Short mmCIF file of C-alpha atoms in Angstrom, two decimals:
data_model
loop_
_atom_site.label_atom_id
_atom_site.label_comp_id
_atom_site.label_asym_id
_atom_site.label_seq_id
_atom_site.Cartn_x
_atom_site.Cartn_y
_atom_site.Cartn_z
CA UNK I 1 -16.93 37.99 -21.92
CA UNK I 2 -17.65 34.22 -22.87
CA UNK I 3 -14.80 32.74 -24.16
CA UNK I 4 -15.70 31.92 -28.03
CA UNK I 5 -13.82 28.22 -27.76
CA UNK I 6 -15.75 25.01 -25.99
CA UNK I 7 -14.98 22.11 -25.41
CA UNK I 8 -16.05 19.58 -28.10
CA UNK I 9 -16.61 16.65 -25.43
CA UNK I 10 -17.28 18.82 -21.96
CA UNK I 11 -17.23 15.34 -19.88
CA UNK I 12 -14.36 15.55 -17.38
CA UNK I 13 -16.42 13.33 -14.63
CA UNK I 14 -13.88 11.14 -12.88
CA UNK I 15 -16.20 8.26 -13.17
CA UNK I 16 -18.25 7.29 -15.12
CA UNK I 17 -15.91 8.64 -17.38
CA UNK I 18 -15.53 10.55 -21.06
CA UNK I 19 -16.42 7.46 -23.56
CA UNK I 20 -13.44 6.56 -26.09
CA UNK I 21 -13.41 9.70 -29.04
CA UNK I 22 -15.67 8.75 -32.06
CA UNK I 23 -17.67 6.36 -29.29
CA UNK I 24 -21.11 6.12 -30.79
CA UNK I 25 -23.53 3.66 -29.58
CA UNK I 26 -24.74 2.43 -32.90
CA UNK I 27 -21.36 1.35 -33.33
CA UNK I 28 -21.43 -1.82 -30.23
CA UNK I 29 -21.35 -5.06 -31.97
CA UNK I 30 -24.99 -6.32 -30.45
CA UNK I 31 -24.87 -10.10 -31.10
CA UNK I 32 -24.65 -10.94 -27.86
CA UNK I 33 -27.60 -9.50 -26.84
CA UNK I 34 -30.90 -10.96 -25.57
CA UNK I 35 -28.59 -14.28 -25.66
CA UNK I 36 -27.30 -16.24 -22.54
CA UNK I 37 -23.88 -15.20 -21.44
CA UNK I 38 -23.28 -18.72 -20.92
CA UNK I 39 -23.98 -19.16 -24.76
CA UNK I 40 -21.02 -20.01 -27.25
CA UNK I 41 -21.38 -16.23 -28.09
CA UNK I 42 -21.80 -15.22 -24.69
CA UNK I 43 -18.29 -17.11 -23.59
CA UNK I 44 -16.95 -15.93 -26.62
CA UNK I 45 -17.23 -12.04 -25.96
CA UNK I 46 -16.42 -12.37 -22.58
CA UNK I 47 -13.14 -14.51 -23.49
CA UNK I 48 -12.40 -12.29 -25.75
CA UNK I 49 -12.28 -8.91 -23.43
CA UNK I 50 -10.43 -10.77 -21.30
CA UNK I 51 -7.77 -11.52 -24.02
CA UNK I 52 -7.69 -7.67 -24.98
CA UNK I 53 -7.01 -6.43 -21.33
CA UNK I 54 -4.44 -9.29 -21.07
CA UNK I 55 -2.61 -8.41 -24.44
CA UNK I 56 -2.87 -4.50 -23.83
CA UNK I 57 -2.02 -4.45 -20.09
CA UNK I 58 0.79 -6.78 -21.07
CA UNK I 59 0.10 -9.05 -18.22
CA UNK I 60 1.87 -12.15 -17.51
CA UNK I 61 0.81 -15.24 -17.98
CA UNK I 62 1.65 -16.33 -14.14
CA UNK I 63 -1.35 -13.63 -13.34
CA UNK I 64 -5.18 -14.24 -13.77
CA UNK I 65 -7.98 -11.72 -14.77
CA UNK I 66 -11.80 -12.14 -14.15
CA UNK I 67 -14.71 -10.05 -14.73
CA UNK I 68 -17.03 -10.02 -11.46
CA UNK I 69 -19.46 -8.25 -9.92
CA UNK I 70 -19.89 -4.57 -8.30
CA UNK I 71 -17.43 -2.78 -10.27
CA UNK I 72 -13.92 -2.07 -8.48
CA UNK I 73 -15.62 -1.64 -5.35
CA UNK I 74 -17.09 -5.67 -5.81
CA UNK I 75 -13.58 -6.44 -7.05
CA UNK I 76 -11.67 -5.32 -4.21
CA UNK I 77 -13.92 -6.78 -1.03
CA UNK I 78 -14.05 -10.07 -2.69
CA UNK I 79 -10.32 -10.11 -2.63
CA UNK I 80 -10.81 -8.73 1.12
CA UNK I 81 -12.93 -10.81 2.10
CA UNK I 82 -11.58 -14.59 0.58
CA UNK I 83 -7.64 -13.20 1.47
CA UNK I 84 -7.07 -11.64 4.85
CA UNK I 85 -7.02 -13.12 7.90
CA UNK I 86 -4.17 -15.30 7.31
CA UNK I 87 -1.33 -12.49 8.02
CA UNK I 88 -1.41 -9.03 9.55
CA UNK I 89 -2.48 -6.59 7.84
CA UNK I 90 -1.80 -2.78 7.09
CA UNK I 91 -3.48 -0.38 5.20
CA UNK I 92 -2.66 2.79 3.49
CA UNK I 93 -5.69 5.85 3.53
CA UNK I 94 -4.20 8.89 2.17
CA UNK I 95 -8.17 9.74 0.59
CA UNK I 96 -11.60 8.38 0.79
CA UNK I 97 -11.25 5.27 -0.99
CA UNK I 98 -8.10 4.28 0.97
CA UNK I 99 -10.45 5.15 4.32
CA UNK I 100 -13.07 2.81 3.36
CA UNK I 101 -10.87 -0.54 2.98
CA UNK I 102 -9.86 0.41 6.85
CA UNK I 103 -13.36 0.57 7.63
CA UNK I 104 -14.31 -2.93 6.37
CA UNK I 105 -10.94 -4.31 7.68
CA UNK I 106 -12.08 -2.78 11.28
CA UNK I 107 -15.57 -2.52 11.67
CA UNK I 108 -17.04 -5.17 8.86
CA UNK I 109 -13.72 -8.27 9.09
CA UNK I 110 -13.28 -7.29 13.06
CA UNK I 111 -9.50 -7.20 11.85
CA UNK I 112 -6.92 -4.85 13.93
CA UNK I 113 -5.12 -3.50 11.45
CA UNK I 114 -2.21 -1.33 11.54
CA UNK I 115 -3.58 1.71 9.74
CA UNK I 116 -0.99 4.53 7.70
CA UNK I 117 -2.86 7.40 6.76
CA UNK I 118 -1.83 11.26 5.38
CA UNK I 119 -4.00 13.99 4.73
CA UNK I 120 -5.51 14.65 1.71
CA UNK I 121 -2.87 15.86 -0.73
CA UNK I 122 -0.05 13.84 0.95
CA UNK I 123 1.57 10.27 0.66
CA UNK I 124 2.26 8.03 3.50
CA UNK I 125 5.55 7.32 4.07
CA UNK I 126 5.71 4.18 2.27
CA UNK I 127 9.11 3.20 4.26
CA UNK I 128 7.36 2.20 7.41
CA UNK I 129 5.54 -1.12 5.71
CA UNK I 130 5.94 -4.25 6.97
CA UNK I 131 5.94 -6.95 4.59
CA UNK I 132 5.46 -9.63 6.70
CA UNK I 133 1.70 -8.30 6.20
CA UNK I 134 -0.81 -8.23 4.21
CA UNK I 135 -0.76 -4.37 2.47
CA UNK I 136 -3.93 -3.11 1.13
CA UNK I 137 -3.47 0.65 -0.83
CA UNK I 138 -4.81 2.76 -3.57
CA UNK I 139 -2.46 2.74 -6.44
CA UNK I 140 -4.30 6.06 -7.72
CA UNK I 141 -5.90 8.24 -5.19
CA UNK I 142 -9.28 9.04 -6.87
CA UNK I 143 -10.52 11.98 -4.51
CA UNK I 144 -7.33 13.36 -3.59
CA UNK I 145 -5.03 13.33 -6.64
CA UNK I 146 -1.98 11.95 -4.99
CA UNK I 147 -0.45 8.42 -6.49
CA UNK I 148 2.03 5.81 -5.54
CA UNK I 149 5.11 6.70 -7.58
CA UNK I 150 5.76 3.25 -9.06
CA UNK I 151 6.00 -0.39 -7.64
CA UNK I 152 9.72 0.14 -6.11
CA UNK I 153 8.68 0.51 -2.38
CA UNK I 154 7.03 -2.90 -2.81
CA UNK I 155 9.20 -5.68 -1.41
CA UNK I 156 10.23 -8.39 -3.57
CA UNK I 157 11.06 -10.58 -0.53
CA UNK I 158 7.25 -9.77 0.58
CA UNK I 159 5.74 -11.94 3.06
CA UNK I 160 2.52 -11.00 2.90
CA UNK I 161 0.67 -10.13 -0.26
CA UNK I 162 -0.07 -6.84 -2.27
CA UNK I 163 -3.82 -5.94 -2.82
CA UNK I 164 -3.87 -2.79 -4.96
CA UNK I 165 -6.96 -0.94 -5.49
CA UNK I 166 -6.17 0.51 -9.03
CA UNK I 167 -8.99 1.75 -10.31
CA UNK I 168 -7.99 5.05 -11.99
CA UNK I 169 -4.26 3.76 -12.61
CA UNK I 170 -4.84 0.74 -14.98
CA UNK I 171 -4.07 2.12 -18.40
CA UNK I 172 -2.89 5.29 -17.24
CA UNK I 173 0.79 3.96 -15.55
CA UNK I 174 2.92 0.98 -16.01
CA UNK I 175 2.03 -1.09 -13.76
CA UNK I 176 4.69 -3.45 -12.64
CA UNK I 177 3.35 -7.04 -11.97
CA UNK I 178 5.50 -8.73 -10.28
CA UNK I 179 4.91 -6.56 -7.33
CA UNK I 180 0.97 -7.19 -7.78
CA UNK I 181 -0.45 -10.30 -5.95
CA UNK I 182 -4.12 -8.82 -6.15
CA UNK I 183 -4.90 -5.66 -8.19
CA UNK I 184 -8.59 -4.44 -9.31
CA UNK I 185 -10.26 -1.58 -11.65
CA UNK I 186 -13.35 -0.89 -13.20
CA UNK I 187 -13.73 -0.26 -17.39
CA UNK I 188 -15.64 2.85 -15.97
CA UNK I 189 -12.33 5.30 -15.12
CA UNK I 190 -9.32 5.35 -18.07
CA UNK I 191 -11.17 2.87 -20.45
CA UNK I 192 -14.38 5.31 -20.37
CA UNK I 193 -16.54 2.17 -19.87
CA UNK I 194 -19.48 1.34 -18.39
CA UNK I 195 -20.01 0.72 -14.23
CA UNK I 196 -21.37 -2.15 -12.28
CA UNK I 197 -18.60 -4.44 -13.48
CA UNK I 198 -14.85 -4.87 -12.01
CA UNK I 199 -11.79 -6.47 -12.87
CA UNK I 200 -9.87 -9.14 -10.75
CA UNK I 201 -5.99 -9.66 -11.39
CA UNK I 202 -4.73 -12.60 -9.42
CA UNK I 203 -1.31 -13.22 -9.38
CA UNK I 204 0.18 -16.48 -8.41
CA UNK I 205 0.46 -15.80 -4.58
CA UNK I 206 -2.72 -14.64 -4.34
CA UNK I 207 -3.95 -18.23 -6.02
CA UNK I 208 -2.05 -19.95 -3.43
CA UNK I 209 -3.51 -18.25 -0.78
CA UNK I 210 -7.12 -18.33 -2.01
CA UNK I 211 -6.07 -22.28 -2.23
CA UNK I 212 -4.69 -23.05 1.47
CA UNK I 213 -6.44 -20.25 3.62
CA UNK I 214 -10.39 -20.54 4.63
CA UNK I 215 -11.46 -17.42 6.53
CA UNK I 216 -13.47 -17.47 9.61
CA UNK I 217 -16.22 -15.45 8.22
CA UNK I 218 -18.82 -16.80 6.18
CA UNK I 219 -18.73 -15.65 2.46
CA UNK I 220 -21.39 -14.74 0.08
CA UNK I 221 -21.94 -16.50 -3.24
CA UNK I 222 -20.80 -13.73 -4.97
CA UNK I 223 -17.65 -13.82 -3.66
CA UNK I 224 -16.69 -17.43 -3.84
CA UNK I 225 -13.43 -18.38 -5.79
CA UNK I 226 -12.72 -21.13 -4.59
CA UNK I 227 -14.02 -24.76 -4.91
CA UNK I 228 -13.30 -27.88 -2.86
CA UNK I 229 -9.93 -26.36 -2.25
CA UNK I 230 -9.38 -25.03 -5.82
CA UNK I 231 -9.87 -21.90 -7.42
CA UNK I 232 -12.81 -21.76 -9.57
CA UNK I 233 -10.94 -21.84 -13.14
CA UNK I 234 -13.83 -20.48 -14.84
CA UNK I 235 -14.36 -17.19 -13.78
CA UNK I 236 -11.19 -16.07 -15.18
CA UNK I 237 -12.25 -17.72 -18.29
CA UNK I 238 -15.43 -15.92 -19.12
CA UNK I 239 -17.73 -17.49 -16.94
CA UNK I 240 -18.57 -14.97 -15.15
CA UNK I 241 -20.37 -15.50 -11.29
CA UNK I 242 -23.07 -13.90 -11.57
CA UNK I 243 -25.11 -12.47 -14.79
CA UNK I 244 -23.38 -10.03 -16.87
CA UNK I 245 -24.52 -6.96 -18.93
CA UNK I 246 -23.65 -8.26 -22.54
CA UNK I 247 -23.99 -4.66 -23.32
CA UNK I 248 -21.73 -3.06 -20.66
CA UNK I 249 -19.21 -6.46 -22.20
CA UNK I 250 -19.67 -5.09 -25.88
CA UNK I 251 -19.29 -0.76 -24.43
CA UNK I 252 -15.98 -2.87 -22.75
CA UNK I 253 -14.55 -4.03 -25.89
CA UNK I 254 -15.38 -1.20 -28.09
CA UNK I 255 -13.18 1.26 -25.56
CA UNK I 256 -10.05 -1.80 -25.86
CA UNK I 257 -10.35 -1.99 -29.48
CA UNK I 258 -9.88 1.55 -29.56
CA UNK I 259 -7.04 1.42 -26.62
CA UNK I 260 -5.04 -1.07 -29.50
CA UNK I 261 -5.93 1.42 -32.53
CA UNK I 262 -3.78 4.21 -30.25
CA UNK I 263 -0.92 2.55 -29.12
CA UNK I 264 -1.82 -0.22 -26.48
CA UNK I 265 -1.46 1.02 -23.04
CA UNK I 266 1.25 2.83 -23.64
CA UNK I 267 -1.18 4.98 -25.84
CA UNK I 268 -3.50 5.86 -23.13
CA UNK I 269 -0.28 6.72 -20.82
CA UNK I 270 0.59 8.89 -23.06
CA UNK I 271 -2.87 10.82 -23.45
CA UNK I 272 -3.01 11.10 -20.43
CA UNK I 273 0.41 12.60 -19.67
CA UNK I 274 -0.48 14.89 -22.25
CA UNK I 275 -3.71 15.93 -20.73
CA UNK I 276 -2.28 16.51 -17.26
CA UNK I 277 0.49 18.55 -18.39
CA UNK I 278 -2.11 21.15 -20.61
CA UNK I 279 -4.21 21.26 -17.19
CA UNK I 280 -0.61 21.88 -15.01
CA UNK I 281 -0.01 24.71 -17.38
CA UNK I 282 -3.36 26.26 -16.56
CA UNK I 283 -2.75 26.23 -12.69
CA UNK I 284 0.49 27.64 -13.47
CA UNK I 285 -0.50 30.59 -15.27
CA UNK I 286 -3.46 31.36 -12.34
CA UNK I 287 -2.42 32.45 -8.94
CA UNK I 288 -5.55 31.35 -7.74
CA UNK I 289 -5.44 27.77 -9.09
CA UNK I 290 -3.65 25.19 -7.10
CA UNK I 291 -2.40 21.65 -6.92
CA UNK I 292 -3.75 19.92 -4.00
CA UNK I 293 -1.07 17.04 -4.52
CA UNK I 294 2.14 19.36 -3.81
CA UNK I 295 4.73 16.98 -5.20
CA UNK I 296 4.46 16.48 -8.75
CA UNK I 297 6.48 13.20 -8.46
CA UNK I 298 3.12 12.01 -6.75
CA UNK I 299 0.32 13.73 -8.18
CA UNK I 300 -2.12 11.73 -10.54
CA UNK I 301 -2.64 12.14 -13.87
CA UNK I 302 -6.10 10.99 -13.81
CA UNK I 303 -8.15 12.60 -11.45
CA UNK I 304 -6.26 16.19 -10.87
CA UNK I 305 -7.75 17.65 -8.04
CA UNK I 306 -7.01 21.54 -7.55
CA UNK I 307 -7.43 24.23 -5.08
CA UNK I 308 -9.27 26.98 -5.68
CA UNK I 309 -8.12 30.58 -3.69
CA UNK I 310 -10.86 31.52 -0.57
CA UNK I 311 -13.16 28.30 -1.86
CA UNK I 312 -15.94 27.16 0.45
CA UNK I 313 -18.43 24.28 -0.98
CA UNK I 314 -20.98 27.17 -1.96
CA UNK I 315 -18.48 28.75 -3.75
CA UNK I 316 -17.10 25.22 -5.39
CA UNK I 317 -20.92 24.38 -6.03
CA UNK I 318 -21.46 27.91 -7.54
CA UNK I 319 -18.27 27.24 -9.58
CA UNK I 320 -19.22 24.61 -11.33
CA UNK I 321 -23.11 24.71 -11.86
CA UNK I 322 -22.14 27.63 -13.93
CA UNK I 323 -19.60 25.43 -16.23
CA UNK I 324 -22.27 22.99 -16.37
CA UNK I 325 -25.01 25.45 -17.25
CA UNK I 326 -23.08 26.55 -20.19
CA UNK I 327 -22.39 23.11 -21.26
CA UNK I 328 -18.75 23.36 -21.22
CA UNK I 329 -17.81 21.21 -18.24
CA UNK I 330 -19.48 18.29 -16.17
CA UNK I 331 -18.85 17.19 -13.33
CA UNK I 332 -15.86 19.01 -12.21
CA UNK I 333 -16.21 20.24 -8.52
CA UNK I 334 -14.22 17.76 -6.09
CA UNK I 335 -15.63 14.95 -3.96
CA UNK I 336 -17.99 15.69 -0.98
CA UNK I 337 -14.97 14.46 1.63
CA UNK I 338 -12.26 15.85 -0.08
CA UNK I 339 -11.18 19.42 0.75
CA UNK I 340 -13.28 22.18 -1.53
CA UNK I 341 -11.78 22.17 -5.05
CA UNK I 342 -12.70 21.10 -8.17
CA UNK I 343 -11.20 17.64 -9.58
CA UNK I 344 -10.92 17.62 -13.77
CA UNK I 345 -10.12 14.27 -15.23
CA UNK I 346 -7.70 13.86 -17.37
CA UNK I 347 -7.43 10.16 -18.43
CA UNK I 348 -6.75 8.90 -21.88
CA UNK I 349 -10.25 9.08 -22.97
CA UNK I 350 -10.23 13.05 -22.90
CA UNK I 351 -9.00 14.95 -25.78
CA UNK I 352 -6.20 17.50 -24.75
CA UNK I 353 -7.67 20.26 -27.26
CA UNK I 354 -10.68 20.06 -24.41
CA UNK I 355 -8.77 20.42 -21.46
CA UNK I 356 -6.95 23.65 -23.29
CA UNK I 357 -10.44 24.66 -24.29
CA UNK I 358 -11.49 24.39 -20.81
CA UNK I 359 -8.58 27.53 -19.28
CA UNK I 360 -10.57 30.37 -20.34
CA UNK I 361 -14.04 28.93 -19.27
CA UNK I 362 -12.42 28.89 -15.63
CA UNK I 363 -11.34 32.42 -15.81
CA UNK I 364 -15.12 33.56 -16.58
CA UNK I 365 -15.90 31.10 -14.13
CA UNK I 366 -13.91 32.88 -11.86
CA UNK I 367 -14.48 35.92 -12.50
CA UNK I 368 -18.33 34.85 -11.94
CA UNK I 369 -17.91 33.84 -8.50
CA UNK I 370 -15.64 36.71 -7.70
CA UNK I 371 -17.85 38.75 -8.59
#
């Protein structure tokens, strides 16, 4: 039998993800739009989202934040490719996302990095770093579920600087700065924004660098931050690089309005706690439900990625086109490189009543595919 219970919002994509409850797009303040972005409105909106992710994120006032171009993905190979070069450099791939920074360090910079990588589901072990590098990582591994525990195995003494790709963790754990010298995310994951736009944190030794290092490689406008040996002020005042979507800016402040109305960040940290626990306590009442992240002191909260017993893509595929048909859950079956799974997010934007909603649907799912 169908269970009788659905999910209100079925949208448990891990990006794009679920928009902010009561999101409603008659609701976006549309002002700014069809106006210049370099118009006093224009400035103003984007000044203004920056000054809501820099009160709700807390961040210090010795750190910079930008909005630039090609979501976290545009965010994090700028920073690449204006920053390394000057240091060694070692990088972390424990997932897909990790895997790709190693690829442009090796194939795309012509770097030799020294690469740490586990299999999906596992950590590195984060003791072997050498800090007189450069250390590029995943704070939050998207495809594979498995997280950094926290900022303590990040040097203080560091030599070289931190680059964090924190996509999916920004807004969903406290994030400690002072061990941050680059981090980037995208308002598409926790906030439930919209894509095509990142975020760049600088922190004061990443300025410095930006300021006394020129890398052998030519750069593209896009990813110029510097001028005539300074960095370019601006862009971490609104004035963006390139041209912004004024609506994706307004979709962006709607979701950190909303972020304040529940608590700050420590709101969505919350939510999302309480969304992964409901979803642990569905694997643990299923024997054939798994965590693929064994340790729970590193499994995400986000994107919770979970075995299924006997699964093969078909049967993954199979698994959740049925979900989908019945309009109780998008999205759900894991990445393509990932082991065979499904992957459920559970980030801030998601209401837990959903994700309880969503146990019996996998049973019939199950029993479905089973059958």
């Amino acid at each position: 039998m169908k269970p009788a219970t659905r999910p209100a919002r079925p949208y448990f994509s891990s990006g794009p993800c679920a928009k902010p409850p009561g999101w409603d797009a008659s609701k976006l303040a549309t002002e700014s739009l069809g106006r210049s972005h370099r118009s006093k409105i224009g400035k103003a909106r984007l000044q203004y989202s920056i000054d809501l992710m820099r009160e709700l994120l807390r961040l210090p006032d010795t750190h910079r934040i930008g909005i630039v171009p090609g979501s976290d993905t545009g965010a994090y190979e700028m920073a690449m490719w204006t920053m390394l070069g000057a240091r060694p450099v070692t990088t972390l791939a424990w997932e897909s996302f990790g895997d790709g920074w190693v690829t442009d360090a090796v194939k795309q910079l012509k770097l030799d990095p020294t690469v740490i990588r586990a299999d999906y589901g596992q950590l590195p072990d984060l003791g072997q770093i050498d800090w007189t590098n450069d250390v590029l990582f995943t704070w939050n591994g998207t495809t594979s579920g498995v997280r950094v525990p926290d900022g303590d195995w990040i040097a203080d003494n560091r030599e070289g600087l931190s680059f964090a790709d924190a996509t999916s963790a920004v807004f969903a754990y406290p994030i400690p700065w002072d061990k941050i010298d680059v981090a980037t995310f995208s308002w598409q994951k926790v906030l439930g924004g919209e894509g095509a736009h990142g975020v760049l944190i600088l922190g004061p030794r990443a300025v410095e660098r930006l300021e006394t290092y020129t890398p052998a490689w030519p750069l593209p406008k896009l990813f110029r931050l510097v001028s005539k040996g300074k960095l370019t002020e601006g862009v971490f005042k609104g004035e963006t690089i390139n041209t912004p979507s004024m609506l994706a800016v307004e979709d962006a402040i709607f979701a950190l309005e909303w972020t304040r109305s529940v608590g700050g960040a420590d709101g969505l940290i919350a939510r999302s706690d309480a969304n992964a626990a409901a979803l642990g306590r569905i694997v643990a009442e299923r024997s054939w439900l798994g965590h693929l992240a064994a340790d729970p002191a590193t499994r995400s909260t986000t994107s919770v990625c979970l075995t299924v017993a006997g699964a093969d893509e078909a049967l993954i595929k199979k698994f959740a086109g049925l979900l989908e048909a019945e309009g109780v859950a998008y999205d759900i079956a894991g990445y393509r490189d990932a082991p065979p799974g499904l992957r459920i997010w559970c980030g801030a934007t998601v209401d837990t009543s959903d994700i309880e909603a969503l146990g019996p649907w996998l049973d019939w799912a199950w029993a479905e595919v089973s059958n």
